[in-house]
Structures are given as structure tokens and as C-alpha cells.
CSV table of C-alpha atoms in Angstrom, one decimal:
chain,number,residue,atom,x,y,z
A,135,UNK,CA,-35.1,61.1,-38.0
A,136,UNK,CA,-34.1,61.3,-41.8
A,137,UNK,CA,-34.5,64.9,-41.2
A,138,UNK,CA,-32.6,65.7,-38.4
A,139,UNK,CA,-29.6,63.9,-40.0
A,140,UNK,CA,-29.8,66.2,-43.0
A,141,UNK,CA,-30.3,69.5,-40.9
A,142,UNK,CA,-27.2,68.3,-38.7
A,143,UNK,CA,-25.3,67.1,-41.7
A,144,UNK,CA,-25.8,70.7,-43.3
A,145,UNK,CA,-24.8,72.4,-39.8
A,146,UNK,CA,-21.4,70.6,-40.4
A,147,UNK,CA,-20.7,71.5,-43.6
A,148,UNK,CA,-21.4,75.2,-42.8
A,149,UNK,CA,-19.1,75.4,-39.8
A,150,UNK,CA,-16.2,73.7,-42.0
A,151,UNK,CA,-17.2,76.8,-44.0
A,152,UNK,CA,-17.1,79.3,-41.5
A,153,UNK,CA,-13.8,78.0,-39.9
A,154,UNK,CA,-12.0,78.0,-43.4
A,155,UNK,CA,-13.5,81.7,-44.0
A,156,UNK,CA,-12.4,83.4,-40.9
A,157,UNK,CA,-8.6,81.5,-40.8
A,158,UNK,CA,-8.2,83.1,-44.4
A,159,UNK,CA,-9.7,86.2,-42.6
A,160,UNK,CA,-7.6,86.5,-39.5
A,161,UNK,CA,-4.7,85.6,-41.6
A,162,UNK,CA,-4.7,88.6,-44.0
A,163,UNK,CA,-6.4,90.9,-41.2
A,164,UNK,CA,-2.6,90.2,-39.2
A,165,UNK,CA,0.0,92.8,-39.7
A,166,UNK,CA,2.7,89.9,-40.9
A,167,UNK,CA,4.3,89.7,-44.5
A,168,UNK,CA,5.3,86.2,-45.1
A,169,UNK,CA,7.5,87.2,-48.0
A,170,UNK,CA,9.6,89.4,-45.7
A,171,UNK,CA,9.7,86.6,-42.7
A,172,UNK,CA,10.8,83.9,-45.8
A,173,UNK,CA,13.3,86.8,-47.1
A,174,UNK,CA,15.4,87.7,-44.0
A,175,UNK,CA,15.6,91.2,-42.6
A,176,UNK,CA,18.2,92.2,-45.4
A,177,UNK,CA,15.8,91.3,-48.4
A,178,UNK,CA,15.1,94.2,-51.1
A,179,UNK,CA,11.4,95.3,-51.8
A,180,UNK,CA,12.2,93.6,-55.0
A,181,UNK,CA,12.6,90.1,-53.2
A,182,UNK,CA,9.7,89.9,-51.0
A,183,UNK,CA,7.3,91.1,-53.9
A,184,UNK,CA,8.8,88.0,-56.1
A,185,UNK,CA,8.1,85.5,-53.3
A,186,UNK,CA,4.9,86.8,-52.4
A,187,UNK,CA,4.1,86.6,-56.4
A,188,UNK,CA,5.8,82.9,-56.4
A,189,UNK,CA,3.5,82.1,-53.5
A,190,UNK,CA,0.2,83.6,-55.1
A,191,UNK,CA,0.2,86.1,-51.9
A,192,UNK,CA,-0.3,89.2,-54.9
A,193,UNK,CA,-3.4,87.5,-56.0
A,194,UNK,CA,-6.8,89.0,-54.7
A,195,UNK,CA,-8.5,87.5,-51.2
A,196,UNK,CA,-11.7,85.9,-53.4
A,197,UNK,CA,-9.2,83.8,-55.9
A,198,UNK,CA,-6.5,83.0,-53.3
A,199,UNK,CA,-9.8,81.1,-50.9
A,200,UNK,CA,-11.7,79.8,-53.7
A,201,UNK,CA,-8.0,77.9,-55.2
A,202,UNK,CA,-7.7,76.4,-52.2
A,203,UNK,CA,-11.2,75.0,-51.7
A,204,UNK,CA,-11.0,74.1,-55.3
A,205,UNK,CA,-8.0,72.0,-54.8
A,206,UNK,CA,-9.2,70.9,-50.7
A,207,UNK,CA,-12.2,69.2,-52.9
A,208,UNK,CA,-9.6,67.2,-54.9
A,209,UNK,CA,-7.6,65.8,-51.7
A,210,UNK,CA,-4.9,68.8,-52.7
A,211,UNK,CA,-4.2,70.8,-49.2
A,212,UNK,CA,-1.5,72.8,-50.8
A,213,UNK,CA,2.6,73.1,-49.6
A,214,UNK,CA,4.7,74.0,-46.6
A,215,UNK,CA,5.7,77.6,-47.6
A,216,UNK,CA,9.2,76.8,-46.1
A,217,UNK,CA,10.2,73.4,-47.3
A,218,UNK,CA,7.8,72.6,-50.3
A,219,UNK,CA,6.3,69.8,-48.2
A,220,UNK,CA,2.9,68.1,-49.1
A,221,UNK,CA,0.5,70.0,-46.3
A,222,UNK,CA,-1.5,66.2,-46.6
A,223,UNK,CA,2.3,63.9,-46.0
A,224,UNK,CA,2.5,66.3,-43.0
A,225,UNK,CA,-0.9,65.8,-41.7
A,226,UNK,CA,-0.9,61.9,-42.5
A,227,UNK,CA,2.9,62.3,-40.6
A,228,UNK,CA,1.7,63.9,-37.1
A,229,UNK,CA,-2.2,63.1,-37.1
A,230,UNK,CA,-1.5,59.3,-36.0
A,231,UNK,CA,0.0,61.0,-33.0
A,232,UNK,CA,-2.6,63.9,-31.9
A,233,UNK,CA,-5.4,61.5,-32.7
A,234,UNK,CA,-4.0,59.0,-30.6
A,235,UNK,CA,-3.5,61.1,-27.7
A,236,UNK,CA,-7.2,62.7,-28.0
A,237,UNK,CA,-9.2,59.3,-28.2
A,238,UNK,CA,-7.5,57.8,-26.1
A,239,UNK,CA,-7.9,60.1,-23.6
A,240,UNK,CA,-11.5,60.9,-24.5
A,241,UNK,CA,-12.2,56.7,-24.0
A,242,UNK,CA,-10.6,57.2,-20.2
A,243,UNK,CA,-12.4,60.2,-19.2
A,244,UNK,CA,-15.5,58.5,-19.7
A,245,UNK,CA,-14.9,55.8,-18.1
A,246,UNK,CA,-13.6,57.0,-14.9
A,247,UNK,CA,-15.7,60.4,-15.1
A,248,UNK,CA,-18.6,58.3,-15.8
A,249,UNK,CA,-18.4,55.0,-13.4
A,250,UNK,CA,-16.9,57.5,-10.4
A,251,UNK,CA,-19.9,59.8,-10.8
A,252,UNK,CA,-22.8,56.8,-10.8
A,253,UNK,CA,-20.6,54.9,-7.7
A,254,UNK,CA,-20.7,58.4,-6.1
A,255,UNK,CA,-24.3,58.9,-6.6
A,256,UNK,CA,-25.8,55.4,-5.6
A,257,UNK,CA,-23.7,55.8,-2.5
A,258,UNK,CA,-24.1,59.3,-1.2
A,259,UNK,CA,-22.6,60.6,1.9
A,260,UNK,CA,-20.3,57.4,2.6
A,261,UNK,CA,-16.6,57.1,2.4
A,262,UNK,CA,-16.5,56.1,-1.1
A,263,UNK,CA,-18.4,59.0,-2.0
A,264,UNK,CA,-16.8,61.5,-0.1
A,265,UNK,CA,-13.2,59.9,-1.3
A,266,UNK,CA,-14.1,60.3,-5.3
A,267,UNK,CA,-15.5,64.2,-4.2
A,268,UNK,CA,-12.1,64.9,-3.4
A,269,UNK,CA,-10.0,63.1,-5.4
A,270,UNK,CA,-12.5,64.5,-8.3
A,271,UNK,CA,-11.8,68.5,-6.7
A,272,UNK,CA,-8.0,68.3,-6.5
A,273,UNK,CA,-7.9,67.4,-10.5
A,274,UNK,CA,-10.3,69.2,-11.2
A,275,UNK,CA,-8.3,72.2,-10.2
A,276,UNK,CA,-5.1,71.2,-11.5
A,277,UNK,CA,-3.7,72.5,-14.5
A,278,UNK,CA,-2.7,70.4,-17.2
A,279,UNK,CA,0.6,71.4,-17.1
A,280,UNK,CA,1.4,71.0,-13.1
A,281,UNK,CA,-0.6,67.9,-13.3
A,282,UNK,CA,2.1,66.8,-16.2
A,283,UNK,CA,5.1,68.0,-14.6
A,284,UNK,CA,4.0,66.3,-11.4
A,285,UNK,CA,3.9,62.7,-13.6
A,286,UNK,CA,7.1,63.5,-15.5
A,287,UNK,CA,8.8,63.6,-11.8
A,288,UNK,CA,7.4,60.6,-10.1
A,289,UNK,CA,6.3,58.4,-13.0
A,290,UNK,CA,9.5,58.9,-14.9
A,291,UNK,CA,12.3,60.7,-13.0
A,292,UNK,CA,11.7,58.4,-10.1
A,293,UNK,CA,11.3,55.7,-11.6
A,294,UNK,CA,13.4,55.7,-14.1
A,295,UNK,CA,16.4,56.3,-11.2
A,296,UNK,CA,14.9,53.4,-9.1
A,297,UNK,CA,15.5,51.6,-12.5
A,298,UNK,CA,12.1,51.1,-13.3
A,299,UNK,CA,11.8,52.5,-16.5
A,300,UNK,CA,7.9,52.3,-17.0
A,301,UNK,CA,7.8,55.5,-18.8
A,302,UNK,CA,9.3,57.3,-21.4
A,303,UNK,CA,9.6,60.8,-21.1
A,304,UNK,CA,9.0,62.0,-23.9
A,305,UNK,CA,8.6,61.0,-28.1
A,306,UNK,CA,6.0,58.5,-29.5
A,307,UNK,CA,6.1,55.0,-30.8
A,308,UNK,CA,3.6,54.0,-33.9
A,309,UNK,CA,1.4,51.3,-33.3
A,310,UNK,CA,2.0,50.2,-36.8
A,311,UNK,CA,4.6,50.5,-39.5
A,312,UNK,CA,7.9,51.9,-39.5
A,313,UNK,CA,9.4,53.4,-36.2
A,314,UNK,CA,8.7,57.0,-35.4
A,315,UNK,CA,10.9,60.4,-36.0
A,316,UNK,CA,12.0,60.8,-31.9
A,317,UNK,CA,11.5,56.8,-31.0
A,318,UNK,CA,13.2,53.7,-32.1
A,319,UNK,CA,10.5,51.9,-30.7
A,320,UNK,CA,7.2,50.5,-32.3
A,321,UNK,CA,4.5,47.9,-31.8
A,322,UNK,CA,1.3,47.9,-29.5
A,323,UNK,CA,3.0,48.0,-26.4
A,324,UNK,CA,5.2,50.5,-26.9
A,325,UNK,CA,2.7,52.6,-28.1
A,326,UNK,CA,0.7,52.5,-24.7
A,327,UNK,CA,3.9,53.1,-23.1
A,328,UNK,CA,4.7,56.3,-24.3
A,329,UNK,CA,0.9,57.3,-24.7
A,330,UNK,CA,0.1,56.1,-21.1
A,331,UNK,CA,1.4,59.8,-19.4
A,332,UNK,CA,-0.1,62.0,-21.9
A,333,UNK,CA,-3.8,60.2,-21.7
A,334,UNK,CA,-3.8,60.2,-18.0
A,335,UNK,CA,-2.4,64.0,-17.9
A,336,UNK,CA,-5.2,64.7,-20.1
A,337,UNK,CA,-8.1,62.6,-19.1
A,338,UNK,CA,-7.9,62.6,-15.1
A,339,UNK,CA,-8.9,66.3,-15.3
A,340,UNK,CA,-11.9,66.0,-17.7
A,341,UNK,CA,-12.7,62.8,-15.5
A,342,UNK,CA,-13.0,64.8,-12.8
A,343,UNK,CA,-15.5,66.9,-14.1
A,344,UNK,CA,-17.5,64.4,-15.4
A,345,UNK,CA,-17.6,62.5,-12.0
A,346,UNK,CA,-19.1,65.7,-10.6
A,347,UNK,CA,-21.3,66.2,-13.3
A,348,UNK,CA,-22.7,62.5,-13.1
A,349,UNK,CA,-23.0,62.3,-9.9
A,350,UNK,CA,-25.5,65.5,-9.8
A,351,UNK,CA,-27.4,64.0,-12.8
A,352,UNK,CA,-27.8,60.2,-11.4
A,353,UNK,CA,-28.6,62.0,-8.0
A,354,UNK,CA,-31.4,64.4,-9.7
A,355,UNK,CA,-32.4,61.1,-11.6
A,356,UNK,CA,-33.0,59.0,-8.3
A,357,UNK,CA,-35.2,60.6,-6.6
A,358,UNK,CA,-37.7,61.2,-9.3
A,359,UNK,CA,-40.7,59.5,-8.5
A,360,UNK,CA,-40.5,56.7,-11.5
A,361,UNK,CA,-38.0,55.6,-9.8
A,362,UNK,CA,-39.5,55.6,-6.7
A,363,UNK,CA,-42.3,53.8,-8.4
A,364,UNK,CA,-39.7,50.9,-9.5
A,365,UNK,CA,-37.7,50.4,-6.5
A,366,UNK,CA,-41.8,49.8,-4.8
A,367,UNK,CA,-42.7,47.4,-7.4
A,368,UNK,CA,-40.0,45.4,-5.9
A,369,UNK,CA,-37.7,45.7,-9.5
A,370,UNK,CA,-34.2,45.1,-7.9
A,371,UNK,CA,-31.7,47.7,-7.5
A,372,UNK,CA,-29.4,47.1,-10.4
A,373,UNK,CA,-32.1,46.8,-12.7
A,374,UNK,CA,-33.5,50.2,-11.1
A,375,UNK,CA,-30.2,51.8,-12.0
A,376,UNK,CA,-29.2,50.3,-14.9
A,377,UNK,CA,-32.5,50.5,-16.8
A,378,UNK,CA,-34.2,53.1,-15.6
A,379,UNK,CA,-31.8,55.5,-14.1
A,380,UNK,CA,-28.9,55.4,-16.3
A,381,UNK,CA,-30.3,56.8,-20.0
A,382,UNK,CA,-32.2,59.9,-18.4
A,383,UNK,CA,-29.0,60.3,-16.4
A,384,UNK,CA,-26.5,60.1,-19.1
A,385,UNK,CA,-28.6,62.3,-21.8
A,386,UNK,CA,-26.8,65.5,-19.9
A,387,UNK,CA,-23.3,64.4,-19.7
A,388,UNK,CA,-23.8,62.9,-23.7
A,389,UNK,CA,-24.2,66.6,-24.5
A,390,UNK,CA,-21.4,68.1,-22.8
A,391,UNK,CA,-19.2,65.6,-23.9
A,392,UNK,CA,-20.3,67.4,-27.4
A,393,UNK,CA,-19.3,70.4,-26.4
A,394,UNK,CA,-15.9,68.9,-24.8
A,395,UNK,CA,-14.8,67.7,-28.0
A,396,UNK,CA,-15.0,70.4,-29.4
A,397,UNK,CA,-11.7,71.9,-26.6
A,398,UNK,CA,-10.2,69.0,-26.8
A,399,UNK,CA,-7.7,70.4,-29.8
A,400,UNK,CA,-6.9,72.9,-26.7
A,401,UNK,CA,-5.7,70.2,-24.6
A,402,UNK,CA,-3.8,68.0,-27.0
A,403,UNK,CA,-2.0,71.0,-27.6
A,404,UNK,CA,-0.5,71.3,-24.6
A,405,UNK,CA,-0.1,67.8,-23.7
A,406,UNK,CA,1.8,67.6,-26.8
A,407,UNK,CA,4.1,70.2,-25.6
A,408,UNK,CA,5.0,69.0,-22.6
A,409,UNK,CA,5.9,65.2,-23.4
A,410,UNK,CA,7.8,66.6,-26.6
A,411,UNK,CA,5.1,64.7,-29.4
A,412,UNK,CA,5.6,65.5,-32.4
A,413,UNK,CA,2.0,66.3,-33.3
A,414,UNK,CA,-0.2,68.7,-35.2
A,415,UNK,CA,-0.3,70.7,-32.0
A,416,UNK,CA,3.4,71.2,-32.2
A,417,UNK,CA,3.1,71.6,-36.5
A,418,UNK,CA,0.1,73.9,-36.1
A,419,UNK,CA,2.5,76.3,-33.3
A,420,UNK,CA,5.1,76.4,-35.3
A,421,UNK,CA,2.9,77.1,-38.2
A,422,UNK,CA,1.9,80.0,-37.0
A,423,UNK,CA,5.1,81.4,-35.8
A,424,UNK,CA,6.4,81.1,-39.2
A,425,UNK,CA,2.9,82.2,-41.1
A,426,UNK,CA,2.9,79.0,-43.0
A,427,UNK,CA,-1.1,79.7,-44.2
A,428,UNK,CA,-1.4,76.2,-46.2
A,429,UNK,CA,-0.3,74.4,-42.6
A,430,UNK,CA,-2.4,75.8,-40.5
A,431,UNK,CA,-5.4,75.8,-42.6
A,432,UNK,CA,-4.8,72.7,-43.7
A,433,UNK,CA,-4.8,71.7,-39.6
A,434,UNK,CA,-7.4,73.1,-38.6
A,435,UNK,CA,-10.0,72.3,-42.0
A,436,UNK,CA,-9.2,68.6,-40.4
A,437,UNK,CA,-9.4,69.3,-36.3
A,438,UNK,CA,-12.5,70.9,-37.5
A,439,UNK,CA,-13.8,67.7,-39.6
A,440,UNK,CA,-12.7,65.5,-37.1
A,441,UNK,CA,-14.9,67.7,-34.2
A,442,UNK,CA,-17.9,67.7,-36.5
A,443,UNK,CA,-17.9,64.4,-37.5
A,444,UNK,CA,-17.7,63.5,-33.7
A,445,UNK,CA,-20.4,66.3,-32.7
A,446,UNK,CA,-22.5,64.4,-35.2
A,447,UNK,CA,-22.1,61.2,-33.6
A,448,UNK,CA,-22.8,62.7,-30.3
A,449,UNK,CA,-26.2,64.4,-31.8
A,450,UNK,CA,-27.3,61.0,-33.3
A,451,UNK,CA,-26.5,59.2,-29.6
A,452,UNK,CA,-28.6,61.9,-28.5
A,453,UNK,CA,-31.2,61.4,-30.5
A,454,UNK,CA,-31.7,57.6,-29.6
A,455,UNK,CA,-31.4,59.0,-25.8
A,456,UNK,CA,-34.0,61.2,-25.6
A,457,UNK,CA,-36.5,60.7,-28.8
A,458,UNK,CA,-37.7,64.6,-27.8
A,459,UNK,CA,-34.7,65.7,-29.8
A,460,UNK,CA,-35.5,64.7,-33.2
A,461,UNK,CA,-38.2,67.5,-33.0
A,462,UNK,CA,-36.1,70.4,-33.0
């Protein structure tokens, strides 16, 4: 066990590696000249050579990656070309946001995905199962944003002119601390409020997949013939399903939801976007419209932590699933 730990501990670090290496790549590869964007069309040769020079752009490709992972190591992400910002007060500004969206969607997902899928498998071919198929096909083919424009109109618009305000449109509330930049509001429950749109807009389509994906696993599971061997011995159904069933059936769907982290950036992006949050999807887009390198490297270094660290997770839960694992 100690052993796959290290071997997926050392995967990690190398990824983080690889993801640093290929933004500086695809960043210098890019036909942009950030001293000219920061200079204005009017700027002399003169004055984009002496920003470039004031923002180390002159230096070679090997000093300008090995400063910056010099001063990552010390807590030290660099500065917002544009308004001498701390790349880190920017991150610890909008990550409270993105990572609230994310997990809290992640959380729902797995629920519903997960409990629709087993009530659809240990009730095939009734209502209930049919009912979930359906529901589970019409999100799964919905695109985030229709499926988030749909909820804007009837959870808010219609609502909100009934004069039942459930739902903000758009900004964010902080759980804790001081009131955020587009809400005046703050505390627990104003936190789920606004979050409540973007989770479900995000979550009900994963959900759906995973009901679909659950339900073919548990069904698979079922009629192996240990099972058949348990339900003979007179072991009642619950106990069938819920001790016997259950792990093999959930060893699957535990590794896709590994690789389903890993898209979720993806999805917070746009979610983000279309209720108006000011998160690192929004800082990383406009990041890159302006080429402000330390931003978006400084984003993605810690999207790309945060979907390791949760990756590794997910490979030790697999482990204790299915003990065959540890092996490889």
C-alpha cells in the first residue's frame, strides 16, 4: 500500500510539472506581444522593448520558468501584469467562489447520480425506473448553458415577478467574513441561495450520467451468481444490496468520477459565466484575453493541485474498493 501512495504521489508531482511546462510553452509558442497589448497601438519600438524588459519578458525561456518555480516554492505566484496585484490575493479573492461552486456541485451529483442509478437498477422495468431513464436522458442532453438559461427564467424571472424572490440571479455571498465584491449579502444562508442555481445547473447533468452509469453497473452486479448465492441463503435484500452489491458496483463509477474531476474546471467555467460569479473561471478568461502569464499560470498550477490532490483521494478510495489495485 505504502508503495502505491509513493508511485501515485510522484504521478502528481509530475503532472503539476508537465501542466506548468507546456502553459509557459503555449504561451511563448502564441504570436502575442504583451508589451505591445500593455503599450496601446501608438507605442514606439522603444516602449514595448522597456516593458517587456520591466516585466523580465527579454530574459531567456529556461530563467523566466525556473524564477517562477523558484518563487511558486516560496508561496510567491508573481503579479497581475496590468495592476501590480498579488497573483496569490487574487487567487485567495475568487477561489472561495469556484471551489464552492465545484464541490458543491460534485457532493449533489453523487448523490442523485448515484441513489437514482441503484433505485433504477433494483427496480428494473417499473415506472420508477423508466421515470429516472428519462428524466436522466433529457439532462443528459442538455447543455449547460440552456439548462442555465432555462433556471434563470423560471427559478428567477418568474419568481422573482410572482414576488418570490428565492433566487438571486446572479453574484455570490461569502459564507464567512466580509460581504462579497457584487453582493451585500453574507452568512450560510445566503450563501446557498446564490450557490443553489449554479450547483443544480452544474450537477443535474453529471447526475444524469451517473444514474445511467450506475444503474448498468448495479444491474451487471446483480445477476452475478454471488449474489445469486446470497439472496438463496435467505440473507435479506437490503443486506444483499448493501453489502454485497454495492462496493463491486460502485468501484466503476469511483473511477470515472476521477476522471470527472478532472473536467470539472470546464464546467465551472461556464457556470461561472452565466450567473455572473466572480471566479477564477471569469479571472483565468480574462487572463487570457489580456496575456496576463503570472494569472493564468498561477490558476491553473492550483486547478491542477486541486485535481491531483482529489485524483489521489479517488486512487486511495479505490484502493480500499477493490484490494487488486494496489498491484499495479
Amino acid at each position: 500500500m505504502i508503495r502505491y501512495i509513493f508511485v501515485r504521489a510522484l504521478t502528481g508531482i509530475l503532472v503539476l510539472f508537465l501542466v506548468t511546462v507546456t502553459t509557459f510553452l503555449l504561451f511563448f509558442a502564441a504570436p502575442t506581444d504583451v508589451g505591445r497589448t500593455m503599450a496601446g497601438k501608438m507605442a514606439t519600438p522603444d516602449m514595448i522593448a522597456l516593458i517587456n524588459h520591466r516585466l523580465g519578458l527579454d530574459k531567456p525561456l529556461w530563467y523566466q520558468y525556473g524564477h517562477f518555480i523558484w518563487r511558486a516554492l516560496h508561496g510567491d505566484l508573481g503579479y497581475d501584469y496590468y495592476h501590480g496585484q498579488s497573483v496569490v490575493s487574487i487567487i485567495k479573492a475568487d477561489a472561495p467562489v469556484s471551489f464552492s461552486i465545484a464541490i458543491g456541485a460534485a457532493i449533489i451529483w453523487l448523490i442523485l447520480g448515484v441513489g437514482s442509478g441503484i433505485i433504477s437498477a433494483i427496480r428494473p422495468r417499473t415506472i420508477t425506473d423508466r421515470v429516472l431513464n428519462v428524466m436522466a436522458l433529457v439532462f443528459y442532453s442538455m447543455p449547460s448553458l440552456v439548462l442555465g438559461s432555462l433556471f434563470l427564467y423560471f427559478l428567477y424571472y418568474k419568481l422573482t415577478v410572482a414576488h418570490h424572490p428565492w433566487f438571486p440571479a446572479a453574484g455570490y455571498a461569502p459564507w464567512l467574513g466580509a460581504p462579497g465584491p457584487t453582493s451585500s449579502d453574507h452568512g450560510l444562508f445566503q450563501w446557498g441561495r446564490h450557490l443553489f442555481l449554479p450547483w443544480m445547473t452544474l450537477a443535474l447533468i453529471t447526475a444524469a450520467a451517473y444514474t445511467r452509469f450506475t444503474r448498468g453497473s448495479m444491474l451487471e452486479v446483480l445477476s452475478e451468481d454471488y449474489i445469486r448465492t446470497a439472496r438463496a441463503k435467505g440473507i435479506p435484500e437490503r443486506r444483499v444490496i448493501t453489502r454485497h452489491a454495492l462496493r463491486s458496483a460502485l468501484t466503476p463509477v469511483v473511477t470515472q468520477f476521477g476522471i470527472d474531476l478532472a473536467t470539472l474546471a470546464g464546467g465551472t467555467i461556464v457556470t461561472e459565466k452565466i450567473y455572473g460569479m466572480p471566479g477564477l473561471g471569469n479571472e483565468s478568461v480574462n487572463a487570457i484575453n489580456n496575456q496576463d502569464l503570472p494569472v493564468i499560470v498561477g490558476i491553473l498550477v492550483l486547478v491542477s493541485v486541486f485535481v491531483v490532490v482529489a485524483n489521489f483521494l479517488v486512487d486511495l478510495l479505490y484502493a480500499v474498493l477493490d484490494p487488486r489495485v494496489r498491484l499495479y
